[in-house]
Amino acid sequence: MRVSDLFIYPLKSARGIAIPSAAIDAFGLTDDRRAMLVDPSGHFITQRELQALAQIDIQPGPSNLRLKMEGKPDIIVPPQHPDNRMDVIVWKSAVSASVADEETNKALSDWLKRDVKMVFFDGLAKRAANPEWAGDDTPVTFSDGYQILVTTTGSLKALNANLAAHGEGAVGMERFRPNIVIDCDEAWPEDRWATIEIGGIRLDLVKPCARCIMTTQDQKTGSRDGPNPMPAMGRVRMSADRRVPGPLFGWNVVPRGEGSVKIGDAVTVIEERPEGWAFKRR
């Protein structure tokens, strides 16, 4: 098995960026989900309620960020000032984040036709993953809950086979917004993996990822009119473990070291969970 694709999402819920290699530290992949949009109260905003986020491209640069949206003038985001801060909420986590300049926030609000602010997870921001799953002292940025999301090509192939059998089309891996995609022939082997190693880095698969309405959205337009993977996940991937309810696809991963990974790297299974994960049968 080898790494087939790598992705980062510098602005949470905006378009992902395919990359050939990535540095990994305790927070996950470098530059992943370091920026986010919030409403005036500081509550995080995602494609779940604002589908147009799928239309935003973000290009990280050495000293600033460039935001692009079709039909709109580019927004150049200057370096944030660490003293310009606000408390923001990501699910149940409160984070002190730095805030973009007023010009950037006004331009984004005009783009999206609602009042938003862009915030950054900088060196003063603190947040940790759920210790019940990830263990103590595992730092995380603005991701939904964990540092890295891993998926496999064999599992997507199996899901699309179920979709096809019911005349429901097919979806691409981008619907699931993974960080690391592993090329393998088997379907759902990740349910048994407890620990894998890539590029000499130990990666613990700590919790399966429950999926939401974002998987139904085209990741270029935000439209929900195309093929929908939720029915197939409901048929073959509905969790029977009430700790993680709902349809599952992919696993949340905690890195236990630092280094780098690249496309083509070998993936070694270090430890397995023989019982896998419990699913409802239909």
Short mmCIF file of C-alpha atoms in Angstrom, two decimals:
data_model
loop_
_atom_site.label_atom_id
_atom_site.label_comp_id
_atom_site.label_asym_id
_atom_site.label_seq_id
_atom_site.Cartn_x
_atom_site.Cartn_y
_atom_site.Cartn_z
CA MET A 1 0.00 0.00 0.00
CA ARG A 2 1.13 3.50 -0.79
CA VAL A 3 0.04 7.12 -0.38
CA SER A 4 -1.86 8.11 -3.53
CA ASP A 5 -2.94 11.66 -2.65
CA LEU A 6 -2.30 14.39 -0.09
CA PHE A 7 -4.55 17.39 0.60
CA ILE A 8 -4.58 20.41 2.87
CA TYR A 9 -7.44 22.83 3.52
CA PRO A 10 -5.80 26.09 4.63
CA LEU A 11 -9.18 27.81 5.06
CA LYS A 12 -11.61 25.53 6.88
CA SER A 13 -14.46 24.45 4.58
CA ALA A 14 -13.03 26.19 1.50
CA ARG A 15 -11.50 24.28 -1.42
CA GLY A 16 -8.72 21.83 -0.72
CA ILE A 17 -5.25 21.90 -2.25
CA ALA A 18 -3.64 18.77 -3.67
CA ILE A 19 0.05 18.66 -2.73
CA PRO A 20 2.91 16.25 -3.57
CA SER A 21 4.36 16.18 -0.06
CA ALA A 22 3.67 17.51 3.41
CA ALA A 23 5.46 18.15 6.66
CA ILE A 24 3.70 16.66 9.68
CA ASP A 25 3.97 17.72 13.30
CA ALA A 26 1.77 17.33 16.37
CA PHE A 27 -0.93 19.55 14.77
CA GLY A 28 -1.13 17.46 11.59
CA LEU A 29 -0.17 18.59 8.09
CA THR A 30 1.51 22.00 7.88
CA ASP A 31 -0.90 24.79 6.82
CA ASP A 32 -3.98 22.60 7.25
CA ARG A 33 -7.02 24.45 8.62
CA ARG A 34 -5.04 27.35 10.03
CA ALA A 35 -7.71 29.86 8.95
CA MET A 36 -11.48 29.89 9.40
CA LEU A 37 -14.54 32.07 8.92
CA VAL A 38 -16.72 33.01 11.88
CA ASP A 39 -19.92 35.00 12.38
CA PRO A 40 -19.90 38.22 14.45
CA SER A 41 -20.39 36.19 17.66
CA GLY A 42 -17.29 34.08 16.89
CA HIS A 43 -19.11 30.86 15.96
CA PHE A 44 -17.40 28.92 13.19
CA ILE A 45 -18.93 28.77 9.69
CA THR A 46 -18.71 25.79 7.33
CA GLN A 47 -20.23 24.54 4.08
CA ARG A 48 -22.97 22.93 6.16
CA GLU A 49 -24.73 26.30 6.38
CA LEU A 50 -22.81 28.30 3.75
CA GLN A 51 -22.42 26.25 0.58
CA ALA A 52 -20.61 29.06 -1.25
CA LEU A 53 -17.48 28.36 0.79
CA ALA A 54 -16.81 25.53 -1.68
CA GLN A 55 -16.21 28.20 -4.33
CA ILE A 56 -13.31 29.87 -2.50
CA ASP A 57 -9.74 29.05 -3.51
CA ILE A 58 -6.97 29.93 -1.09
CA GLN A 59 -3.33 30.24 -2.11
CA PRO A 60 -0.86 30.47 0.78
CA GLY A 61 2.17 32.64 0.12
CA PRO A 62 5.35 33.41 2.03
CA SER A 63 3.96 36.63 3.53
CA ASN A 64 0.25 36.73 2.73
CA LEU A 65 -2.75 34.75 1.50
CA ARG A 66 -4.59 35.16 -1.78
CA LEU A 67 -8.30 34.33 -1.88
CA LYS A 68 -10.01 33.75 -5.22
CA MET A 69 -13.66 33.37 -6.20
CA GLU A 70 -15.02 33.31 -9.74
CA GLY A 71 -16.31 36.69 -10.83
CA LYS A 72 -14.78 38.49 -7.84
CA PRO A 73 -11.55 40.50 -7.50
CA ASP A 74 -8.87 38.60 -5.57
CA ILE A 75 -8.47 39.34 -1.89
CA ILE A 76 -4.89 39.66 -0.65
CA VAL A 77 -4.84 38.94 3.08
CA PRO A 78 -1.88 40.62 4.82
CA PRO A 79 -0.15 39.03 7.81
CA GLN A 80 -2.39 39.08 10.85
CA HIS A 81 -1.49 41.12 13.92
CA PRO A 82 -1.28 38.90 17.03
CA ASP A 83 -2.78 41.59 19.24
CA ASN A 84 -5.97 41.75 17.16
CA ARG A 85 -7.82 38.79 18.66
CA MET A 86 -11.24 37.38 19.42
CA ASP A 87 -12.57 34.26 21.10
CA VAL A 88 -14.06 31.82 18.59
CA ILE A 89 -15.98 28.57 18.94
CA VAL A 90 -15.29 25.34 17.00
CA TRP A 91 -17.94 22.85 18.08
CA LYS A 92 -17.38 22.77 21.86
CA SER A 93 -13.89 24.30 21.81
CA ALA A 94 -13.20 27.94 22.65
CA VAL A 95 -10.08 29.31 20.97
CA SER A 96 -8.36 32.68 21.13
CA ALA A 97 -7.68 33.47 17.46
CA SER A 98 -6.10 36.39 15.65
CA VAL A 99 -8.40 38.31 13.29
CA ALA A 100 -7.85 39.46 9.72
CA ASP A 101 -7.79 43.15 8.85
CA GLU A 102 -11.04 45.05 8.35
CA GLU A 103 -10.60 45.30 4.57
CA THR A 104 -10.33 41.52 4.21
CA ASN A 105 -13.37 40.91 6.41
CA LYS A 106 -15.45 43.48 4.49
CA ALA A 107 -14.49 41.94 1.14
CA LEU A 108 -15.35 38.41 2.32
CA SER A 109 -18.65 39.63 3.74
CA ASP A 110 -19.46 41.18 0.36
CA TRP A 111 -18.54 37.92 -1.42
CA LEU A 112 -20.71 35.77 0.82
CA LYS A 113 -23.54 38.27 1.40
CA ARG A 114 -23.37 37.93 5.17
CA ASP A 115 -21.23 39.37 7.96
CA VAL A 116 -18.13 37.22 8.46
CA LYS A 117 -14.65 37.53 9.89
CA MET A 118 -11.54 35.56 8.94
CA VAL A 119 -9.56 34.28 11.91
CA PHE A 120 -6.25 32.47 12.25
CA PHE A 121 -4.85 29.76 14.47
CA ASP A 122 -1.52 31.35 15.38
CA GLY A 123 1.19 30.68 17.93
CA LEU A 124 -0.94 32.05 20.76
CA ALA A 125 -3.97 29.87 19.98
CA LYS A 126 -4.52 26.70 21.99
CA ARG A 127 -6.83 23.75 21.34
CA ALA A 128 -6.64 20.02 22.05
CA ALA A 129 -8.33 16.96 20.57
CA ASN A 130 -10.74 14.95 22.73
CA PRO A 131 -8.48 13.07 25.20
CA GLU A 132 -10.96 10.18 25.42
CA TRP A 133 -10.00 9.23 21.86
CA ALA A 134 -6.69 10.98 21.17
CA GLY A 135 -5.00 10.83 24.56
CA ASP A 136 -3.72 13.76 26.57
CA ASP A 137 -1.98 16.82 25.15
CA THR A 138 -2.70 16.31 21.44
CA PRO A 139 -2.92 19.81 19.90
CA VAL A 140 -5.29 20.48 17.02
CA THR A 141 -6.07 23.56 14.92
CA PHE A 142 -9.48 24.42 13.38
CA SER A 143 -10.28 20.92 12.08
CA ASP A 144 -13.55 19.42 13.25
CA GLY A 145 -11.83 17.45 15.98
CA TYR A 146 -8.60 15.66 15.11
CA GLN A 147 -5.32 16.27 13.34
CA ILE A 148 -5.46 14.14 10.17
CA LEU A 149 -8.15 12.33 8.18
CA VAL A 150 -7.17 9.14 6.33
CA THR A 151 -9.23 7.42 3.62
CA THR A 152 -8.55 4.53 1.22
CA THR A 153 -9.20 4.05 -2.48
CA GLY A 154 -10.58 0.55 -1.92
CA SER A 155 -13.26 1.89 0.39
CA LEU A 156 -14.33 4.59 -2.07
CA LYS A 157 -14.52 1.96 -4.82
CA ALA A 158 -16.79 -0.19 -2.63
CA LEU A 159 -19.01 2.77 -1.77
CA ASN A 160 -19.34 3.73 -5.42
CA ALA A 161 -20.17 0.12 -6.31
CA ASN A 162 -23.09 0.30 -3.89
CA LEU A 163 -24.18 3.63 -5.37
CA ALA A 164 -24.00 2.18 -8.89
CA ALA A 165 -25.99 -0.90 -7.88
CA HIS A 166 -28.82 1.43 -6.85
CA GLY A 167 -28.54 3.71 -9.88
CA GLU A 168 -27.26 6.62 -7.80
CA GLY A 169 -24.14 7.63 -9.74
CA ALA A 170 -20.65 7.97 -8.23
CA VAL A 171 -18.68 10.44 -6.14
CA GLY A 172 -15.02 11.41 -5.93
CA MET A 173 -12.76 11.30 -2.90
CA GLU A 174 -12.91 15.10 -2.63
CA ARG A 175 -16.39 14.75 -1.12
CA PHE A 176 -14.78 13.35 2.05
CA ARG A 177 -12.04 16.00 2.36
CA PRO A 178 -9.22 13.67 3.44
CA ASN A 179 -5.64 14.65 4.21
CA ILE A 180 -4.01 11.33 3.32
CA VAL A 181 -5.44 8.91 0.75
CA ILE A 182 -4.02 5.39 0.77
CA ASP A 183 -4.14 3.29 -2.39
CA CYS A 184 -5.28 -0.27 -1.64
CA ASP A 185 -7.49 -2.88 -3.25
CA GLU A 186 -9.36 -4.01 -0.13
CA ALA A 187 -12.55 -2.30 1.04
CA TRP A 188 -12.66 -0.90 4.58
CA PRO A 189 -9.30 -2.26 5.87
CA GLU A 190 -8.88 0.96 7.87
CA ASP A 191 -11.56 -0.27 10.29
CA ARG A 192 -9.00 -2.79 11.56
CA TRP A 193 -5.96 -0.53 11.57
CA ALA A 194 -4.97 0.75 14.98
CA THR A 195 -1.59 2.17 13.93
CA ILE A 196 0.12 2.72 10.60
CA GLU A 197 3.51 4.13 9.68
CA ILE A 198 4.27 6.45 6.76
CA GLY A 199 7.68 8.03 6.21
CA GLY A 200 8.81 6.83 9.62
CA ILE A 201 5.91 8.62 11.37
CA ARG A 202 3.58 6.63 13.61
CA LEU A 203 -0.07 7.48 12.97
CA ASP A 204 -2.75 6.21 15.36
CA LEU A 205 -6.23 5.72 13.93
CA VAL A 206 -8.24 6.78 16.96
CA LYS A 207 -11.84 7.34 15.84
CA PRO A 208 -13.93 6.73 12.70
CA CYS A 209 -15.26 9.84 11.00
CA ALA A 210 -19.03 10.38 11.09
CA ARG A 211 -20.19 12.04 7.90
CA CYS A 212 -22.62 14.92 7.35
CA ILE A 213 -24.38 16.88 4.62
CA MET A 214 -21.07 18.24 3.30
CA THR A 215 -20.46 14.90 1.55
CA THR A 216 -23.52 15.65 -0.62
CA GLN A 217 -22.01 18.89 -1.96
CA ASP A 218 -19.96 19.42 -5.10
CA GLN A 219 -16.60 20.63 -3.80
CA LYS A 220 -16.19 23.18 -6.59
CA THR A 221 -19.66 24.74 -6.61
CA GLY A 222 -21.28 23.81 -3.29
CA SER A 223 -24.29 22.41 -5.18
CA ARG A 224 -26.24 19.52 -3.65
CA ASP A 225 -27.86 18.54 -6.95
CA GLY A 226 -25.42 15.79 -7.98
CA PRO A 227 -24.82 12.22 -6.77
CA ASN A 228 -25.32 11.78 -3.04
CA PRO A 229 -23.21 9.25 -1.09
CA MET A 230 -25.36 9.38 2.05
CA PRO A 231 -27.84 6.64 1.00
CA ALA A 232 -25.01 4.21 0.25
CA MET A 233 -23.24 5.03 3.52
CA GLY A 234 -26.56 4.45 5.27
CA ARG A 235 -26.81 1.02 3.71
CA VAL A 236 -23.25 -0.20 4.31
CA ARG A 237 -21.58 2.15 6.82
CA MET A 238 -24.13 2.96 9.53
CA SER A 239 -22.37 2.76 12.89
CA ALA A 240 -23.75 0.35 15.48
CA ASP A 241 -21.60 1.93 18.20
CA ARG A 242 -23.54 4.77 19.83
CA ARG A 243 -20.28 6.51 20.80
CA VAL A 244 -19.95 7.50 17.13
CA PRO A 245 -23.44 7.46 15.61
CA GLY A 246 -24.32 7.90 11.96
CA PRO A 247 -22.71 6.93 8.63
CA LEU A 248 -18.93 6.55 8.70
CA PHE A 249 -16.22 7.04 6.08
CA GLY A 250 -12.52 7.48 6.84
CA TRP A 251 -10.66 7.58 10.14
CA ASN A 252 -9.38 10.39 12.33
CA VAL A 253 -5.67 10.03 12.96
CA VAL A 254 -3.28 11.40 15.58
CA PRO A 255 0.41 11.70 14.63
CA ARG A 256 2.86 10.45 17.23
CA GLY A 257 5.96 12.00 15.73
CA GLU A 258 7.24 14.56 13.24
CA GLY A 259 8.59 14.29 9.73
CA SER A 260 7.25 14.38 6.21
CA VAL A 261 5.17 12.26 3.87
CA LYS A 262 4.93 12.29 0.10
CA ILE A 263 2.88 10.68 -2.63
CA GLY A 264 4.24 7.20 -3.27
CA ASP A 265 5.38 6.57 0.30
CA ALA A 266 4.83 3.03 1.53
CA VAL A 267 2.18 2.51 4.21
CA THR A 268 2.86 -0.15 6.83
CA VAL A 269 0.26 -1.46 9.26
CA ILE A 270 1.94 -1.61 12.69
CA GLU A 271 -0.99 -2.69 14.84
CA GLU A 272 -4.53 -3.90 14.16
CA ARG A 273 -7.78 -3.98 16.12
CA PRO A 274 -9.09 -7.49 15.35
CA GLU A 275 -12.68 -6.58 16.20
CA GLY A 276 -12.80 -3.75 13.63
CA TRP A 277 -15.83 -1.50 14.09
CA ALA A 278 -19.47 -2.49 14.59
CA PHE A 279 -21.95 -1.62 11.84
CA LYS A 280 -25.68 -2.05 11.46
CA ARG A 281 -26.63 -4.64 8.87
CA ARG A 282 -29.47 -4.10 6.44
#
